[in-house]
Tab-separated table of N, CA and C in Angstrom:
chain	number	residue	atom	x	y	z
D	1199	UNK	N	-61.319	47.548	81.203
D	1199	UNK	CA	-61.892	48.632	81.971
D	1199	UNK	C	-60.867	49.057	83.024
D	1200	UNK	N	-60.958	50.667	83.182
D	1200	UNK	CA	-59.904	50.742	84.098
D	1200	UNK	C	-60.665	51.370	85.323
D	1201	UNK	N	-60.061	50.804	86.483
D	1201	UNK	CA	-60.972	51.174	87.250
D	1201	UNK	C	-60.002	52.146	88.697
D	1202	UNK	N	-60.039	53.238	88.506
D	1202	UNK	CA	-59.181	53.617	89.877
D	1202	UNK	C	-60.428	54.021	90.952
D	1203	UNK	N	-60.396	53.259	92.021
D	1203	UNK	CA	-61.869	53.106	92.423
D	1203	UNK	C	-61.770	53.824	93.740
D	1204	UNK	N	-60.245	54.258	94.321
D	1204	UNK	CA	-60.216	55.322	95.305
D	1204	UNK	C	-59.462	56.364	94.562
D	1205	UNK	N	-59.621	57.304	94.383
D	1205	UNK	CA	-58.649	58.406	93.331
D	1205	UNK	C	-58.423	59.162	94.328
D	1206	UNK	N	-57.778	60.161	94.209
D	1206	UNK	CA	-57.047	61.422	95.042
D	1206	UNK	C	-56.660	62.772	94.274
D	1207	UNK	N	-56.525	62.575	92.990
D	1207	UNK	CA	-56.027	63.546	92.278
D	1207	UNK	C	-57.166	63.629	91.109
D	1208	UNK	N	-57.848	64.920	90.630
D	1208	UNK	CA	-59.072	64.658	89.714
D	1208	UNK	C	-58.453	64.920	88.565
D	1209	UNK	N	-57.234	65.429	88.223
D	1209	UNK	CA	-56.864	65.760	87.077
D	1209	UNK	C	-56.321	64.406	86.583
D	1210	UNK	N	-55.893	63.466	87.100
D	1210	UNK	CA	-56.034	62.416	86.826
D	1210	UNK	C	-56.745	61.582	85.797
D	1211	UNK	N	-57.981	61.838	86.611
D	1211	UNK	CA	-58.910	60.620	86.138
D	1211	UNK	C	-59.127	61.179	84.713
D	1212	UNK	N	-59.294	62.828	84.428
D	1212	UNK	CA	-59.552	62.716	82.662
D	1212	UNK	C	-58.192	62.664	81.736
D	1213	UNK	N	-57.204	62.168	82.315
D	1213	UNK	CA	-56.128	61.774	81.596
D	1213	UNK	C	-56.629	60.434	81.236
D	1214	UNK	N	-56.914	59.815	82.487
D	1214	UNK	CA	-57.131	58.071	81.938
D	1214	UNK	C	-58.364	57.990	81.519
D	1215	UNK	N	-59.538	58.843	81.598
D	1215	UNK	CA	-60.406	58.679	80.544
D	1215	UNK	C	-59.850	58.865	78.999
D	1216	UNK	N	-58.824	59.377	79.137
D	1216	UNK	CA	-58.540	59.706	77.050
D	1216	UNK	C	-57.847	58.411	77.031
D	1217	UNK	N	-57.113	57.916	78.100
D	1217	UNK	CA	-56.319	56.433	77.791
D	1217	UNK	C	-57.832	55.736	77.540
D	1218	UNK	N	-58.440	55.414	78.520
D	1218	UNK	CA	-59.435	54.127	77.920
D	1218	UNK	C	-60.134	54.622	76.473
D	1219	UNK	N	-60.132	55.660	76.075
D	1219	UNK	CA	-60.878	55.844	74.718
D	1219	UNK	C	-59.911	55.882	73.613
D	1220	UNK	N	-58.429	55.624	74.046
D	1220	UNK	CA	-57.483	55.317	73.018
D	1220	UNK	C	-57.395	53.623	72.755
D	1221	UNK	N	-57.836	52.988	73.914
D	1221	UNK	CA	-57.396	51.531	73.506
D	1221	UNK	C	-59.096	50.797	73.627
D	1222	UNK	N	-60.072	51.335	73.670
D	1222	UNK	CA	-61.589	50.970	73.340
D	1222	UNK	C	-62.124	50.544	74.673
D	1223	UNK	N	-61.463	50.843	76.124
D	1223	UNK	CA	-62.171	50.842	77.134
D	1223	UNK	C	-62.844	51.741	77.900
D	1224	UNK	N	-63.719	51.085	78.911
D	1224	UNK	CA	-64.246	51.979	79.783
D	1224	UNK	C	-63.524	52.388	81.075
D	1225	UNK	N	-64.046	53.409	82.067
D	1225	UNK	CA	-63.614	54.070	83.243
D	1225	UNK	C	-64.661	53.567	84.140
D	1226	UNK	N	-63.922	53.374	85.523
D	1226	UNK	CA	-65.180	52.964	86.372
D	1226	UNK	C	-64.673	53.830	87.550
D	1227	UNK	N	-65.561	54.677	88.209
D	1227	UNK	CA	-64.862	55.968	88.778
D	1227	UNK	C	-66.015	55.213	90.335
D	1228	UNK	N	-65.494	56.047	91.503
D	1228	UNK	CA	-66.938	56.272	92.708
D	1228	UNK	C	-67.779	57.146	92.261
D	1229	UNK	N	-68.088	56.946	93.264
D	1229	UNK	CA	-69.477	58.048	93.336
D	1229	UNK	C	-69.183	59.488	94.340
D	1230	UNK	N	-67.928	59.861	94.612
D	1230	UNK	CA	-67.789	60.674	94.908
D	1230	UNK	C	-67.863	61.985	94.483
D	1231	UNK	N	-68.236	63.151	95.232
D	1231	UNK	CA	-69.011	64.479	94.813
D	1231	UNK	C	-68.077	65.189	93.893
D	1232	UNK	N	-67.251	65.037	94.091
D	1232	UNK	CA	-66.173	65.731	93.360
D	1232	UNK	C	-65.658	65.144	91.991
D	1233	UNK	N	-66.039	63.943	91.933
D	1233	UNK	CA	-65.824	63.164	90.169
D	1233	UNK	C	-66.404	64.034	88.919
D	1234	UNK	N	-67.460	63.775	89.429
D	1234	UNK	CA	-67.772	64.090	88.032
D	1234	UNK	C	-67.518	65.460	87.775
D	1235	UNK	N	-66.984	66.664	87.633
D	1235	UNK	CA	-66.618	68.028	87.889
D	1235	UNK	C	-65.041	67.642	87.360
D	1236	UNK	N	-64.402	66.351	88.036
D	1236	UNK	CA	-62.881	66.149	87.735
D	1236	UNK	C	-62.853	65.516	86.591
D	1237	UNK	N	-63.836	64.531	85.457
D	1237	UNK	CA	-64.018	63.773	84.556
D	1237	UNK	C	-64.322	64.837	83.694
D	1238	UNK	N	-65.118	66.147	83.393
D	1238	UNK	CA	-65.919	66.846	82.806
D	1238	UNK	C	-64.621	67.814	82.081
D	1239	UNK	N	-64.397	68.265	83.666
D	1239	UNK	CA	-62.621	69.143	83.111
D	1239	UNK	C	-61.375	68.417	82.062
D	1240	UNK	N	-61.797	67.322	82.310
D	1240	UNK	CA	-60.293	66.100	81.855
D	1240	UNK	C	-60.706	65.827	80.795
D	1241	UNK	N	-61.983	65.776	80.221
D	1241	UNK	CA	-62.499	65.116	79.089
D	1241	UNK	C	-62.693	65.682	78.158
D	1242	UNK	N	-61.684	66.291	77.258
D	1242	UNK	CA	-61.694	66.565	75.978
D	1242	UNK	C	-61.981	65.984	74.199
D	1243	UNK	N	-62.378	64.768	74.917
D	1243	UNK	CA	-63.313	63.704	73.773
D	1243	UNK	C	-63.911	64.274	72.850
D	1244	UNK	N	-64.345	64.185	71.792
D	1244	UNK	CA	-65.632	64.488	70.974
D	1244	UNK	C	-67.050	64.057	70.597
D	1245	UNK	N	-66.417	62.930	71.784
D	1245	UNK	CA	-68.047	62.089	71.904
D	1245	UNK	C	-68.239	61.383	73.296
D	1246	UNK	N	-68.787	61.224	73.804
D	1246	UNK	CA	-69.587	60.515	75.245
D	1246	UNK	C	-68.638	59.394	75.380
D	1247	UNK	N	-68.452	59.438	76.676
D	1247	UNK	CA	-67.372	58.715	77.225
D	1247	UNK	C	-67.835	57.393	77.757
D	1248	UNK	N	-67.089	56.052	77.856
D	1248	UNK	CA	-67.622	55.025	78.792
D	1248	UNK	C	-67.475	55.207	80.038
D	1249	UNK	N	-67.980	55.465	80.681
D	1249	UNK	CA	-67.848	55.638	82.243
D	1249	UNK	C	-68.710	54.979	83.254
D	1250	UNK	N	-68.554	53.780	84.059
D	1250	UNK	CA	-69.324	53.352	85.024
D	1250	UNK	C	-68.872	53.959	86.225
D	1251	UNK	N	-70.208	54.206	86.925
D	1251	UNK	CA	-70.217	54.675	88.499
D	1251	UNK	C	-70.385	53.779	89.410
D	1252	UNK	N	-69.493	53.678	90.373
D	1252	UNK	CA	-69.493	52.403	91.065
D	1252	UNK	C	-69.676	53.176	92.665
D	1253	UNK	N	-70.770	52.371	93.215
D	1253	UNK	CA	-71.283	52.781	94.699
D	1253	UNK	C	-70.217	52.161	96.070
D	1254	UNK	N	-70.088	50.946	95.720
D	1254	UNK	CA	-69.789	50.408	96.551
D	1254	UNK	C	-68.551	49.644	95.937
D	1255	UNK	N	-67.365	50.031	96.318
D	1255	UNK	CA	-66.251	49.190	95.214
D	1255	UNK	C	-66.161	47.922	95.483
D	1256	UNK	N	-65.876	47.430	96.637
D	1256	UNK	CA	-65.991	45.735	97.102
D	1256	UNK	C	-66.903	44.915	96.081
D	1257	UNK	N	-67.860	45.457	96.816
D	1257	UNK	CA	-69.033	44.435	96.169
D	1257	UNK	C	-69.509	44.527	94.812
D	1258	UNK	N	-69.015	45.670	93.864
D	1258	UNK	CA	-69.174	45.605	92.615
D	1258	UNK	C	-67.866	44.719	91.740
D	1259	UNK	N	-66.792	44.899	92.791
D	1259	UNK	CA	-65.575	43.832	92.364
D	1259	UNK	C	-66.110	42.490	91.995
D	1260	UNK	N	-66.968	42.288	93.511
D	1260	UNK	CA	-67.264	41.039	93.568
D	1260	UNK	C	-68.301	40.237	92.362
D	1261	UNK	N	-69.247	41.165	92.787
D	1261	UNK	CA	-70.124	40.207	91.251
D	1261	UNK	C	-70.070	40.428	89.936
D	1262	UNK	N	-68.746	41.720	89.806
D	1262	UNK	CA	-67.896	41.858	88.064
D	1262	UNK	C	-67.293	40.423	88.116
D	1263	UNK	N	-66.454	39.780	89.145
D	1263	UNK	CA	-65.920	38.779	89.541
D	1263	UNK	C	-66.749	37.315	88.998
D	1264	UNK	N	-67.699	37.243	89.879
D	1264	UNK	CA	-68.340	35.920	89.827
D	1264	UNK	C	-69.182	36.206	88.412
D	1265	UNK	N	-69.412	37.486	88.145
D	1265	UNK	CA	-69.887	36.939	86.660
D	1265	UNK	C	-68.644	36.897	85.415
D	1266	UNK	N	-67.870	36.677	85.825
D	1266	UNK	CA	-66.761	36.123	84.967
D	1266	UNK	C	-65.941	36.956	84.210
D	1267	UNK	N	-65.708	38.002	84.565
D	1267	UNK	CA	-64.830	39.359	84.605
D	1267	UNK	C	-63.440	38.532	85.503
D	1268	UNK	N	-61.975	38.973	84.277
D	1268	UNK	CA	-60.886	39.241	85.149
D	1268	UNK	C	-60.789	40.257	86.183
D	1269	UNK	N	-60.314	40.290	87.303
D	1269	UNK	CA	-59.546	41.411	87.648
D	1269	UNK	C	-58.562	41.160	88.188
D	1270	UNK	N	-58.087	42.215	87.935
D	1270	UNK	CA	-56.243	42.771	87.847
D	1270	UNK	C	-56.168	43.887	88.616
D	1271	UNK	N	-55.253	43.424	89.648
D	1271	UNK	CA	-54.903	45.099	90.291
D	1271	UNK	C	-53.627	45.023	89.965
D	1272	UNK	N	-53.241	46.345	90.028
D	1272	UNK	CA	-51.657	46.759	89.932
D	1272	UNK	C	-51.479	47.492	91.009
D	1273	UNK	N	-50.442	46.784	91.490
D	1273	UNK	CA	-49.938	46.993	92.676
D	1273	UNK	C	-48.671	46.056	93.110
D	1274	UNK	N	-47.644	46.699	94.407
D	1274	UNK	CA	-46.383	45.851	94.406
D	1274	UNK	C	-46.676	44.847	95.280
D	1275	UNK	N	-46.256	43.637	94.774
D	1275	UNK	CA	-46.433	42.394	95.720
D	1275	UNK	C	-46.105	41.487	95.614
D	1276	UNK	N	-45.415	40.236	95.997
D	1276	UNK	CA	-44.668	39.402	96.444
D	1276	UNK	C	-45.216	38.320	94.867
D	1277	UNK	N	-46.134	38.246	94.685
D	1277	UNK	CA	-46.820	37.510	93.643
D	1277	UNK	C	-47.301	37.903	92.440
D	1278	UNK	N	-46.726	39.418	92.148
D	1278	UNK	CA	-47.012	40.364	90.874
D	1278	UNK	C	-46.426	39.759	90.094
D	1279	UNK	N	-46.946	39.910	88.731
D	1279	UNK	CA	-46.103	39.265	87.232
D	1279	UNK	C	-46.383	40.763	86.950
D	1280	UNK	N	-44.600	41.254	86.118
D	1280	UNK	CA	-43.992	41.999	86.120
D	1280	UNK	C	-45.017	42.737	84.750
D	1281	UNK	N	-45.536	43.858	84.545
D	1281	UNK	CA	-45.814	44.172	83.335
D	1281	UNK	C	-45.633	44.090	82.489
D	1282	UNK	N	-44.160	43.533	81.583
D	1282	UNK	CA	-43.975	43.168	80.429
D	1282	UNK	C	-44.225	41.717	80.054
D	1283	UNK	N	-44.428	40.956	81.491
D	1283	UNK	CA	-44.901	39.817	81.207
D	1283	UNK	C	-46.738	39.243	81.316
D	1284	UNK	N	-47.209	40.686	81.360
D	1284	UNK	CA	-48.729	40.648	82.153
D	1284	UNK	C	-49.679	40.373	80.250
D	1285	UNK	N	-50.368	38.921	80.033
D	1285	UNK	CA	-50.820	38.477	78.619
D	1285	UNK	C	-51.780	39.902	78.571
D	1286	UNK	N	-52.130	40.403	77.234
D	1286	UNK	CA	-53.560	40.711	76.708
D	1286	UNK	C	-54.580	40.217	77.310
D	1287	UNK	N	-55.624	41.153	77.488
D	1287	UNK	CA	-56.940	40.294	78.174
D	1287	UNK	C	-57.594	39.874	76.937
D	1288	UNK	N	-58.207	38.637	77.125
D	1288	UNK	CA	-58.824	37.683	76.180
D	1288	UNK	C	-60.523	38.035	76.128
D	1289	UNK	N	-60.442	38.886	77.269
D	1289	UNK	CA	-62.141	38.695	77.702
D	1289	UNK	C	-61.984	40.243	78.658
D	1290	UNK	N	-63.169	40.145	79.288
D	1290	UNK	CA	-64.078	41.148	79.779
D	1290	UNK	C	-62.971	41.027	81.304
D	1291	UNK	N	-61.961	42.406	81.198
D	1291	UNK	CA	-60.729	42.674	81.940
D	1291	UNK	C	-61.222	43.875	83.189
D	1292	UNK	N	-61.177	44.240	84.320
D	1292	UNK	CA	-60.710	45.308	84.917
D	1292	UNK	C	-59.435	45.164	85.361
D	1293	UNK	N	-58.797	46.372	85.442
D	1293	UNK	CA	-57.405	46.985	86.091
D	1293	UNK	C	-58.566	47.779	87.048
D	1294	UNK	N	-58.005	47.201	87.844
D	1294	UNK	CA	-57.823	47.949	89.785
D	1294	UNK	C	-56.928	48.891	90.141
D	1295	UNK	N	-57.176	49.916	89.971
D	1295	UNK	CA	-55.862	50.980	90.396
D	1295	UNK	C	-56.174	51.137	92.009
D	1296	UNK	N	-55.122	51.516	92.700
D	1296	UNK	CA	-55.448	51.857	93.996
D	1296	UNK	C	-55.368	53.514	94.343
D	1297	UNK	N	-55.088	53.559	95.482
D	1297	UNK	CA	-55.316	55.137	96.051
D	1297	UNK	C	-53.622	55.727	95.429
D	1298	UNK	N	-53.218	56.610	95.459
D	1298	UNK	CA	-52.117	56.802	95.087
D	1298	UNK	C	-51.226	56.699	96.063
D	1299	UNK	N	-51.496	57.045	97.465
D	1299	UNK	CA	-50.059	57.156	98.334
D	1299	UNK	C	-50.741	55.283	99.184
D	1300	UNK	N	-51.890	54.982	98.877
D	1300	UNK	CA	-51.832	53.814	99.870
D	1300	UNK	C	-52.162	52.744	99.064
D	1301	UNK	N	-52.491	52.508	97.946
D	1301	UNK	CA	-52.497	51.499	97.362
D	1301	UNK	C	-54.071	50.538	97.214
D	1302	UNK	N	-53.874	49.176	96.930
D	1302	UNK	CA	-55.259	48.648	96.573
D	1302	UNK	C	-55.844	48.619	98.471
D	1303	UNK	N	-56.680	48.861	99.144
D	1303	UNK	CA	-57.204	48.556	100.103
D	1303	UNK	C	-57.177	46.937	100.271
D	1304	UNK	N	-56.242	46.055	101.659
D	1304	UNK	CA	-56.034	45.234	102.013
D	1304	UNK	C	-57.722	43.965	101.916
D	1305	UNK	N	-58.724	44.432	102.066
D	1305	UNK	CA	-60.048	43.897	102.189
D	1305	UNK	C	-59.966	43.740	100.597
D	1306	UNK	N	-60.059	44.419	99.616
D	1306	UNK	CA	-60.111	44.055	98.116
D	1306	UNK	C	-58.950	43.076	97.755
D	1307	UNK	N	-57.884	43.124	98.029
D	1307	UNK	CA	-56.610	42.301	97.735
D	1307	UNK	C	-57.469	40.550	97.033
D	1308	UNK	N	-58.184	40.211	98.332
D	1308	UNK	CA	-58.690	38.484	97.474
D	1308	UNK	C	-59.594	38.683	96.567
D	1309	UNK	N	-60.208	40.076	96.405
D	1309	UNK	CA	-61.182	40.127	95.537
D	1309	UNK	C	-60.644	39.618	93.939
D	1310	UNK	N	-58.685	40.130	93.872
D	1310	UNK	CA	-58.115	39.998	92.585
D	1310	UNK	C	-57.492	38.626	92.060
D	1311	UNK	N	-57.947	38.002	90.904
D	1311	UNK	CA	-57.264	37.362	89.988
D	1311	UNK	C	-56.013	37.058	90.161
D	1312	UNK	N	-55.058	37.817	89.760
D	1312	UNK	CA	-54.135	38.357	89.528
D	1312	UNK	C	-53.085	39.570	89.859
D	1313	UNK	N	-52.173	39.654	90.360
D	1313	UNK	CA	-51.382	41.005	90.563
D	1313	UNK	C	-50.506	41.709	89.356
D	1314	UNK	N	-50.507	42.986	88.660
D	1314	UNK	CA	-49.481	43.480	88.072
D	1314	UNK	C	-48.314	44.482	88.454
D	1315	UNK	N	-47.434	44.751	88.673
D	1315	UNK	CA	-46.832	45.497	89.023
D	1315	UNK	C	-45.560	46.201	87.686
D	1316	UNK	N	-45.489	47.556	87.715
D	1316	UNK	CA	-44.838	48.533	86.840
D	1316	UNK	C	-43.374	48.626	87.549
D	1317	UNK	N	-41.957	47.448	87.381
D	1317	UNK	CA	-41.178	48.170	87.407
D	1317	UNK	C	-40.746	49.385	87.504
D	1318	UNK	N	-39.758	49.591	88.710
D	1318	UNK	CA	-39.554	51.508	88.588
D	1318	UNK	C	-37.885	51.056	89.132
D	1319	UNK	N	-36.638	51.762	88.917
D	1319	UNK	CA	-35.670	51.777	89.010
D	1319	UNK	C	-35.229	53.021	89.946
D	1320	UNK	N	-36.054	54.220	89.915
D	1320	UNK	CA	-35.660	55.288	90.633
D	1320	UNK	C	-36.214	55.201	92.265
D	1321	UNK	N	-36.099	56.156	92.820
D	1321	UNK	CA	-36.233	55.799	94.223
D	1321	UNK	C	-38.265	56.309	94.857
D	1322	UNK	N	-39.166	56.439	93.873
D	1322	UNK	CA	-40.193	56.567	94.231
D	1322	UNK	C	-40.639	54.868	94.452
D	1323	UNK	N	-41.959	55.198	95.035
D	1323	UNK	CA	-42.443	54.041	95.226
D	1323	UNK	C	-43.755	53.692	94.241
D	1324	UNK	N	-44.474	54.714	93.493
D	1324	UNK	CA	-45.401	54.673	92.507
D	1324	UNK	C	-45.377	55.818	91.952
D	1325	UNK	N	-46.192	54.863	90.273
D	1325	UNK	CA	-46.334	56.153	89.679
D	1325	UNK	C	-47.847	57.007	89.790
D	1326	UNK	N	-48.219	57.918	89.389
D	1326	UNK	CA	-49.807	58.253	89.177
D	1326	UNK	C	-50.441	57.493	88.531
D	1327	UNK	N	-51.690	57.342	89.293
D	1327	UNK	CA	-52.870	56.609	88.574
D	1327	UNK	C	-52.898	56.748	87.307
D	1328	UNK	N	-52.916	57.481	86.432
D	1328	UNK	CA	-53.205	57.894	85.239
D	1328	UNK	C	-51.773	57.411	83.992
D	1329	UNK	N	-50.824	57.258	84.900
D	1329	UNK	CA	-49.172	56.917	83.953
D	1329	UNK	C	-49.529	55.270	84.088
D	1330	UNK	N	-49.773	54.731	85.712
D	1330	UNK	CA	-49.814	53.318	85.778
D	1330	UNK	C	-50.990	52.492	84.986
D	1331	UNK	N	-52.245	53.661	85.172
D	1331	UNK	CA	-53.399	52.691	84.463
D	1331	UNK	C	-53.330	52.824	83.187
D	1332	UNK	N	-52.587	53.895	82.336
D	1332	UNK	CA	-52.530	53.687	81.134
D	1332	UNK	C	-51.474	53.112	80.710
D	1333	UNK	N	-50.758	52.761	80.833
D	1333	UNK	CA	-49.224	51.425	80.966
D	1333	UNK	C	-50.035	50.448	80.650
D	1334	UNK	N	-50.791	50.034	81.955
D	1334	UNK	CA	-51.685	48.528	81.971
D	1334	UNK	C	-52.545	48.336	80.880
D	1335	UNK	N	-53.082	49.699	80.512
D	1335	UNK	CA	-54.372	49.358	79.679
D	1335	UNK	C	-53.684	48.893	78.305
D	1336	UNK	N	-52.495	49.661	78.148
D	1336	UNK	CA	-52.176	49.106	76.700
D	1336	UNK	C	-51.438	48.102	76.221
D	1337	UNK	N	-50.972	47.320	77.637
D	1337	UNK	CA	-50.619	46.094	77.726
D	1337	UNK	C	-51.713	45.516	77.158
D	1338	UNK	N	-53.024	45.290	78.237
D	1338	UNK	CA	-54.126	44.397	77.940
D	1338	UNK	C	-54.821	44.928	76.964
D	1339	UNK	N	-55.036	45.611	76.426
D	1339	UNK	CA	-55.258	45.732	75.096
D	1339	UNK	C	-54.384	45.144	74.096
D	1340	UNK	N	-52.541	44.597	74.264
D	1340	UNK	CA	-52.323	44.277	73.027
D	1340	UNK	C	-51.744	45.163	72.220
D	1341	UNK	N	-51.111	46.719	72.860
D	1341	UNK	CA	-51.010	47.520	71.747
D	1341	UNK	C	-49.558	47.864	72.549
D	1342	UNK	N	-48.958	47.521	73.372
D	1342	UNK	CA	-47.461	47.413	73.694
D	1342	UNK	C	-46.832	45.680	73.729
């Protein structure tokens, strides 16, 4: 599941809705007013999309968490395993995307498993939600 749970850009999110329906996952978006209008435009599917709406991102981390859900954020950090080394998920996975210019919110950070981070060689500091979460997804899917 990919989850960019603060977004900024709506054209975005229906890019990575066609990623999760290329590798058999779902989208877990907020509940912000402006989503669904940005999912509707992006979503050129031919059939009904997986999409969870998430109210409160913390605390839906949390008990995806304790009921035995990985999560994975991607993001740069001292303890990231590099994306080409990040396994297939075996089981019931989220990817955590963060905000685009600020990243996973410091309060979620222990919520994660695990860190991934996307090598970059040029002088930006990230890529778009939609390039990074679909990178990840097809890692953990198994299909890069």
């Amino acid at each position: 599941m990919a989850a960019p749970l603060w977004p900024l850009h709506g054209v975005n999110l229906g890019t990575l809705l066609r990623t999760c329906d290329a590798v058999g996952a779902c989208l877990a978006v907020p509940r912000f007013p402006w989503v669904p209008e940005a999912l509707r435009r992006g979503n050129t599917l031919r059939r009904p999309a997986c999409v969870h709406w998430v109210h409160d991102p913390p605390d839906w981390l949390a008990r995806e968490r304790a009921a035995g859900t990985r999560v994975v954020g991607v993001e740069l950090a001292e303890e990231a395993v590099r994306l080409a080394d990040l396994p297939a998920a075996r089981g019931r996975t989220i990817a955590v995307l963060g905000h685009e210019q600020t990243g996973i919110p410091p309060e979620v950070l222990d919520l994660l498993d695990s860190v991934v981070e996307i090598p970059m060689v040029g002088t930006g500091a990230s890529l778009n939600v939609a390039v990074a979460g679909s990178l990840v997804l097809y890692k953990l899917a198994g299909l890069l």
